[in-house]
Amino acid sequence: MDKKSLLYWLMIIILIFICGFSFYHHLNNEMWNDEIYTLNHFVLVPFQTTLCDYHVPNNHIFFSLLAKAYLWLIGYTDLVKILLNPFMVRLPMLALSLILLYYFWKSSEYFFLDKNWRIISLILFCSNVVFGNFVFQYRGYGISMLLLLLIFYHLLKIKSNKQITFLSFVVIVFSSFAAFYTTPSNLYFIIVLAIFPSVYYLKKREHFTSLVNSLEFRSGLMIGGGIVLGFAAYSPIFKEVFSNEYVSNSSPFAFTNFERTFKSLIALSSFHFMLFFYGIFLLLKNIYKKEYTIGFHIWFLVFICCLPSFFSFLHGDVPPDRTYSVILPFFTLLLAKSLYFFTSRFLPVIMESKLILIPIYLFLHFCVSEFYIYEKLAKDNSNGDRDQNLILQYHNYHFNSMDLIGKLNSREFNTIPICFTENFD
């Protein structure tokens, strides 16, 4: 085996190890507050309730319908049975994560010609703590990531092949509808996916009249068709979805949106702060000096990550941090590109035989990050604090709910009085 093949397989082993740890770690997570609320109010309920109850935005309707079908199929229609067997309940999230990784890999073809750098970008993606926090969470954020990535990938494919296949047509229309029907906040990201190719087309063409016949414009129309289907699906609960207190909690032109977006992007870097700020510096520098052309693919990523906050700014809503979790695949590709530029400019020796140092660093970074989060949540518990953001998302690590229930049911603890301060379901 030559050095290049050995390097490639060493990186594959690191990738498998990180994925294996993340899968095992998060698939065994006990159900926590938001997930239990989703199950109790929107999944383990009559079909009509799933479709028409939107008293809080926890109801990611398309996801709720899929979860409802899966739990019925395996016979898990009782909340207690679900709480006692979280691994079985989360198995579809494993399939979802594998499909997500596959399409991330396929999308990376348009950003890296070198297969090794595509592996590095994949490691950067699956080692991100936000990936573990949200892809395996029993809510609609993981499937939103996948659906938006499917649209993105097929748009890149259309641009590359200069044709719209029937498969691309079906995937784009359905994914646009399903992403919107999962959570309305995805609409901002879907709109960027719809309009950016056409805007870029106008910038590159001299004759604007040909826009309506362009592949970019027709792709935008397909996404628009999915959005229309989404609005039709929301029609029975239109007011509850688009006029609730969570949507109307601010006023238009609130600069708080940009502050929230910036903090979310920092969190999405998963402690890779140097890469994040270097990427911003590199982008601004090249815009100013025009040292080399930043093409369609990079600009597309930038607009997906940044433009939705401008829509929130205009509309007047202040979405929670978790709204931005869905851009993780796109943001990771930007980070990977930043890492590539960083190493090629400042650490050229790594570009050849020592490239394996980068995956090793990412693996160690992943381990340290997970340890930090585990300890931080333990410290918060002991101090009575509770941070909830993209990094600190899961709060059951130190509670061991099922273990406690087992002890309370044992003879050793059957004489201890228990007082519930609220109604207990």
mmCIF file of C-alpha atoms in Angstrom, residues 155 158-159 161-164 172 194-223 296:
data_model
loop_
_atom_site.group_PDB
_atom_site.id
_atom_site.type_symbol
_atom_site.label_atom_id
_atom_site.label_comp_id
_atom_site.label_asym_id
_atom_site.label_seq_id
_atom_site.Cartn_x
_atom_site.Cartn_y
_atom_site.Cartn_z
ATOM 1 C CA LEU A 155 -28.843 22.788 -7.316
ATOM 2 C CA ILE A 158 -27.983 21.097 -12.061
ATOM 3 C CA LYS A 159 -25.449 23.903 -12.435
ATOM 4 C CA ASN A 161 -24.543 19.168 -15.562
ATOM 5 C CA LYS A 162 -26.484 22.053 -17.150
ATOM 6 C CA GLN A 163 -29.733 20.104 -17.089
ATOM 7 C CA ILE A 164 -32.668 19.403 -14.787
ATOM 8 C CA ILE A 172 -36.072 19.759 -4.968
ATOM 9 C CA ALA A 194 -34.203 29.676 -4.378
ATOM 10 C CA ILE A 195 -32.999 33.188 -5.186
ATOM 11 C CA PHE A 196 -29.208 33.106 -4.965
ATOM 12 C CA PRO A 197 -28.500 31.095 -8.164
ATOM 13 C CA SER A 198 -30.645 33.497 -10.207
ATOM 14 C CA VAL A 199 -29.030 36.557 -8.615
ATOM 15 C CA TYR A 200 -25.584 35.179 -9.376
ATOM 16 C CA TYR A 201 -26.720 34.367 -12.930
ATOM 17 C CA LEU A 202 -27.741 37.990 -13.459
ATOM 18 C CA LYS A 203 -24.368 39.149 -12.187
ATOM 19 C CA LYS A 204 -22.548 36.956 -14.699
ATOM 20 C CA ARG A 205 -24.717 37.595 -17.771
ATOM 21 C CA GLU A 206 -24.864 40.616 -20.018
ATOM 22 C CA HIS A 207 -28.391 40.050 -21.343
ATOM 23 C CA PHE A 208 -30.872 39.951 -18.466
ATOM 24 C CA THR A 209 -33.796 38.926 -20.683
ATOM 25 C CA SER A 210 -32.531 35.344 -20.854
ATOM 26 C CA LEU A 211 -32.996 34.838 -17.115
ATOM 27 C CA VAL A 212 -36.481 33.305 -17.424
ATOM 28 C CA ASN A 213 -35.101 30.563 -19.670
ATOM 29 C CA SER A 214 -32.146 29.803 -17.415
ATOM 30 C CA LEU A 215 -31.706 26.670 -15.334
ATOM 31 C CA GLU A 216 -31.188 28.872 -12.260
ATOM 32 C CA PHE A 217 -34.578 30.528 -12.648
ATOM 33 C CA ARG A 218 -36.373 27.233 -13.292
ATOM 34 C CA SER A 219 -34.669 25.718 -10.241
ATOM 35 C CA GLY A 220 -35.957 28.657 -8.192
ATOM 36 C CA LEU A 221 -39.465 28.017 -9.511
ATOM 37 C CA MET A 222 -39.264 24.382 -8.391
ATOM 38 C CA ILE A 223 -38.327 25.500 -4.881
ATOM 39 C CA PHE A 296 -20.351 30.686 -7.071
#
